[in-house]
Coordinates of C-alpha atoms in Angstrom, one line a residue:
N1 CA 0.0 0.0 0.0
H2 CA 3.0 2.3 -0.1
P3 CA 3.9 3.2 -3.8
A4 CA 7.1 4.9 -2.8
L5 CA 8.3 1.7 -1.0
R6 CA 7.3 -0.5 -3.9
E7 CA 9.4 1.8 -6.2
R8 CA 12.5 1.6 -4.0
I9 CA 12.2 -2.2 -3.7
S10 CA 11.6 -2.6 -7.5
S11 CA 14.6 -0.4 -8.3
F12 CA 16.8 -2.5 -6.0
Q13 CA 15.6 -5.7 -7.6
A14 CA 16.2 -4.3 -11.1
E15 CA 19.7 -3.3 -10.2
L16 CA 20.4 -6.8 -8.9
I17 CA 19.2 -8.3 -12.3
R18 CA 21.4 -5.8 -14.3
N19 CA 24.5 -6.3 -12.1
Q20 CA 27.7 -7.2 -14.0
P21 CA 29.0 -9.8 -13.6
P22 CA 25.6 -11.5 -13.1
I23 CA 24.8 -12.7 -9.6
P24 CA 25.0 -16.5 -9.5
G25 CA 21.6 -18.2 -9.0
L26 CA 19.6 -15.0 -9.6
D27 CA 16.9 -14.7 -12.3
S28 CA 13.7 -12.8 -12.6
S29 CA 11.5 -15.8 -11.5
I30 CA 12.7 -15.6 -7.9
I31 CA 12.0 -11.9 -7.5
I32 CA 9.0 -11.1 -5.3
D33 CA 6.7 -8.5 -6.9
P34 CA 6.7 -5.5 -4.5
R35 CA 2.9 -5.5 -4.7
R36 CA 3.0 -8.8 -2.9
M37 CA 5.3 -7.7 -0.1
H38 CA 3.9 -8.3 3.4
I39 CA 4.9 -9.2 7.0
T40 CA 3.8 -12.7 7.8
L41 CA 2.4 -13.2 11.3
G42 CA 1.5 -16.8 10.7
V43 CA 0.5 -19.4 8.1
M44 CA -2.8 -21.2 8.6
H45 CA -4.5 -24.2 6.8
L46 CA -8.2 -23.4 7.0
E47 CA -11.3 -25.5 6.1
Q48 CA -14.1 -24.3 4.0
D49 CA -17.0 -22.4 5.7
I50 CA -19.5 -25.3 5.3
P51 CA -22.1 -25.6 8.1
S52 CA -21.8 -28.9 10.1
A53 CA -24.9 -30.8 11.2
S54 CA -23.0 -32.5 13.9
H55 CA -22.7 -30.9 17.3
S56 CA -20.0 -33.3 18.3
R57 CA -17.5 -32.3 15.6
P58 CA -14.3 -30.7 16.9
V59 CA -14.0 -26.9 16.6
R60 CA -13.2 -26.1 13.0
H61 CA -10.7 -23.6 11.7
T62 CA -12.3 -21.7 8.9
V63 CA -11.9 -18.3 7.3
S64 CA -14.9 -17.1 9.3
T65 CA -13.6 -18.3 12.6
A66 CA -10.1 -16.9 12.0
L67 CA -11.6 -13.5 11.2
D68 CA -13.8 -13.7 14.3
L69 CA -10.7 -14.4 16.4
L70 CA -8.8 -11.6 14.8
R71 CA -11.6 -9.1 15.4
S72 CA -11.8 -10.2 19.0
L73 CA -8.2 -8.9 19.4
Q74 CA -9.0 -5.4 18.1
P75 CA -9.8 -3.7 21.4
Q76 CA -6.5 -5.0 22.9
L77 CA -4.5 -4.1 19.8
A78 CA -6.0 -0.7 19.7
Q79 CA -4.9 0.0 23.3
T80 CA -1.4 -1.2 22.4
S81 CA -1.0 0.7 19.2
G82 CA -2.1 4.1 20.5
T83 CA -0.7 6.5 17.9
K84 CA 0.0 5.5 14.3
L85 CA 2.0 2.3 14.1
S86 CA 5.0 2.1 11.8
I87 CA 7.8 -0.2 10.8
T88 CA 11.4 0.8 10.0
L89 CA 13.0 -1.3 7.3
D90 CA 16.6 -1.0 8.4
S91 CA 17.9 -4.6 8.2
M92 CA 18.6 -7.0 5.3
D93 CA 19.3 -10.7 5.9
I94 CA 18.8 -14.2 4.6
F95 CA 17.0 -17.4 5.5
Q96 CA 18.4 -20.9 4.7
P97 CA 22.0 -20.0 4.2
Q98 CA 24.2 -22.3 2.1
R99 CA 27.9 -22.4 3.0
N100 CA 30.5 -22.9 0.3
F101 CA 28.2 -21.9 -2.5
G102 CA 30.0 -21.8 -5.8
E103 CA 33.6 -20.6 -6.1
A104 CA 35.8 -19.3 -3.3
G105 CA 33.5 -20.5 -0.5
A106 CA 30.8 -17.9 -1.2
L107 CA 27.6 -17.7 1.0
G108 CA 24.4 -18.7 -0.8
A109 CA 20.8 -18.5 0.4
N110 CA 17.2 -19.3 -0.7
V111 CA 15.5 -16.2 0.8
L112 CA 16.6 -12.6 0.9
F113 CA 14.5 -10.3 3.1
I114 CA 14.3 -6.9 4.7
G115 CA 12.8 -6.0 8.0
P116 CA 13.1 -4.1 11.3
S117 CA 16.2 -4.4 13.5
N118 CA 15.9 -5.6 17.0
S119 CA 15.8 -2.0 18.2
D120 CA 12.6 -1.2 16.3
D121 CA 9.4 0.1 18.0
K122 CA 8.4 -2.1 20.9
R123 CA 4.7 -1.5 20.1
L124 CA 5.1 -3.2 16.7
R125 CA 6.7 -6.2 18.3
D126 CA 4.0 -6.3 21.0
I127 CA 1.1 -6.2 18.5
C128 CA 2.7 -8.8 16.2
D129 CA 3.6 -11.1 19.2
M130 CA 0.1 -10.8 20.6
T131 CA -1.6 -11.7 17.3
H132 CA 0.8 -14.6 16.6
R133 CA 0.5 -16.0 20.1
T134 CA -3.3 -15.9 20.2
F135 CA -3.6 -17.8 16.9
R136 CA -1.1 -20.4 18.1
Q137 CA -3.0 -20.8 21.4
H138 CA -6.2 -21.5 19.4
G139 CA -4.5 -24.0 17.1
Y140 CA -4.6 -21.9 13.9
I141 CA -0.8 -21.6 13.6
T142 CA 1.1 -24.8 14.1
E143 CA 4.6 -23.5 13.3
K144 CA 6.8 -23.7 16.4
R145 CA 9.6 -21.3 15.3
P146 CA 9.7 -17.9 16.9
L147 CA 8.1 -15.1 14.9
K148 CA 10.5 -13.2 12.7
L149 CA 9.2 -9.9 11.2
H150 CA 10.3 -9.7 7.6
C151 CA 9.4 -9.0 4.0
S152 CA 10.9 -11.4 1.4
I153 CA 12.2 -9.8 -1.7
L154 CA 13.9 -12.9 -3.3
N155 CA 12.7 -16.5 -2.8
T156 CA 14.0 -19.5 -4.7
S157 CA 10.8 -21.5 -4.0
H158 CA 9.3 -19.5 -7.0
R159 CA 12.1 -20.4 -9.4
K160 CA 11.0 -21.5 -12.9
P161 CA 11.6 -24.1 -14.0
R162 CA 11.0 -25.4 -10.5
R163 CA 14.2 -26.3 -8.7
R164 CA 15.7 -25.3 -5.3
Q165 CA 18.9 -23.6 -6.5
P166 CA 20.3 -20.9 -4.1
F167 CA 21.5 -17.5 -5.1
S168 CA 24.8 -16.0 -4.1
Y169 CA 24.4 -13.7 -1.1
S170 CA 28.0 -12.8 -1.2
A171 CA 27.6 -11.5 -4.7
I172 CA 24.6 -9.4 -3.7
L173 CA 26.6 -7.7 -0.9
A174 CA 29.4 -6.9 -3.4
S175 CA 27.0 -5.6 -6.1
N176 CA 26.4 -2.0 -7.2
A177 CA 22.7 -2.5 -6.3
H178 CA 23.5 -3.0 -2.6
R179 CA 25.8 0.1 -2.3
P180 CA 23.1 2.8 -2.3
L181 CA 21.4 1.0 0.6
T182 CA 24.6 1.4 2.6
C183 CA 26.1 -1.6 4.3
L184 CA 24.2 -3.8 6.6
P185 CA 22.0 -2.5 8.2
V186 CA 20.1 -1.0 5.2
N187 CA 18.0 2.2 5.0
L188 CA 14.6 1.7 3.3
G189 CA 12.6 4.1 5.3
T190 CA 9.9 4.0 7.9
W191 CA 6.3 3.2 6.8
E192 CA 2.9 3.2 8.5
I193 CA 1.0 0.0 9.2
H194 CA -2.8 0.4 9.2
R195 CA -4.2 -3.1 9.1
I196 CA -3.8 -6.8 9.9
E197 CA -5.4 -8.9 7.2
L198 CA -6.1 -12.5 6.3
W199 CA -4.8 -13.2 2.8
V200 CA -5.2 -16.2 0.5
M201 CA -1.8 -17.9 -0.1
G202 CA -0.9 -18.1 -3.8
S203 CA -3.8 -15.8 -4.8
H204 CA -3.5 -13.0 -7.4
G205 CA -5.6 -9.9 -7.6
P206 CA -6.0 -7.6 -10.6
N207 CA -2.6 -6.0 -9.9
N208 CA -0.9 -9.2 -8.8
E209 CA -1.5 -8.4 -5.1
Y210 CA -2.8 -11.1 -2.7
I211 CA -6.5 -11.4 -2.3
S212 CA -7.8 -10.3 1.2
C213 CA -10.5 -12.2 3.1
G214 CA -10.9 -9.3 5.5
G215 CA -9.1 -7.9 8.5
I216 CA -9.0 -5.2 11.2
G217 CA -7.7 -1.6 11.4
L218 CA -5.0 -0.5 13.8
D219 CA -6.0 3.1 13.8
S220 CA -9.2 5.1 13.5
A221 CA -8.6 5.9 9.8
S222 CA -8.5 2.3 8.7
K223 CA -11.3 0.6 10.7

């Protein structure tokens, strides 16, 4: 929802593609469209919203029940958020590092992401932790790893033709594309966060954005 941020990310990604020499393992298929950038608070596997005639059936996890749970958190989240909530994108890092990738022992990776440093706004961390913790407690999120706030900008799981080939993180750090961002940490600005939403994984809207099933506002302007 921030055109200026999308433009900055798109420019960085384009510079990576144009870099000479080419960055090993990088091609356009693993670049995440900036319109699809998001902070994941949890991945859920939900059932369809079909009424059940059985009263003995275990509690079902559907889109409707997930939205109801999210809405139940709104009063608490509103108290925590107070003034407008924002995120500072001042860190760049990788997931799934691959040691000794290619020549000269380079460092490879399967995911490149940006996100807030550990010193970022405590309110942001509190709101995200509360949401993630509540959905775990109710069985919607089964992932056991700690929540890591991040926005992926490269992901080899999207590679075409499909294969899990890492890219060279060492080459990205040495590239001309990385230099305008300064060294790690990076500086991609501070951006307001207005909503928490439930999105359909793998969906594509008219502009290649994810399709939203609904959500809640975090300030009076977005409720």
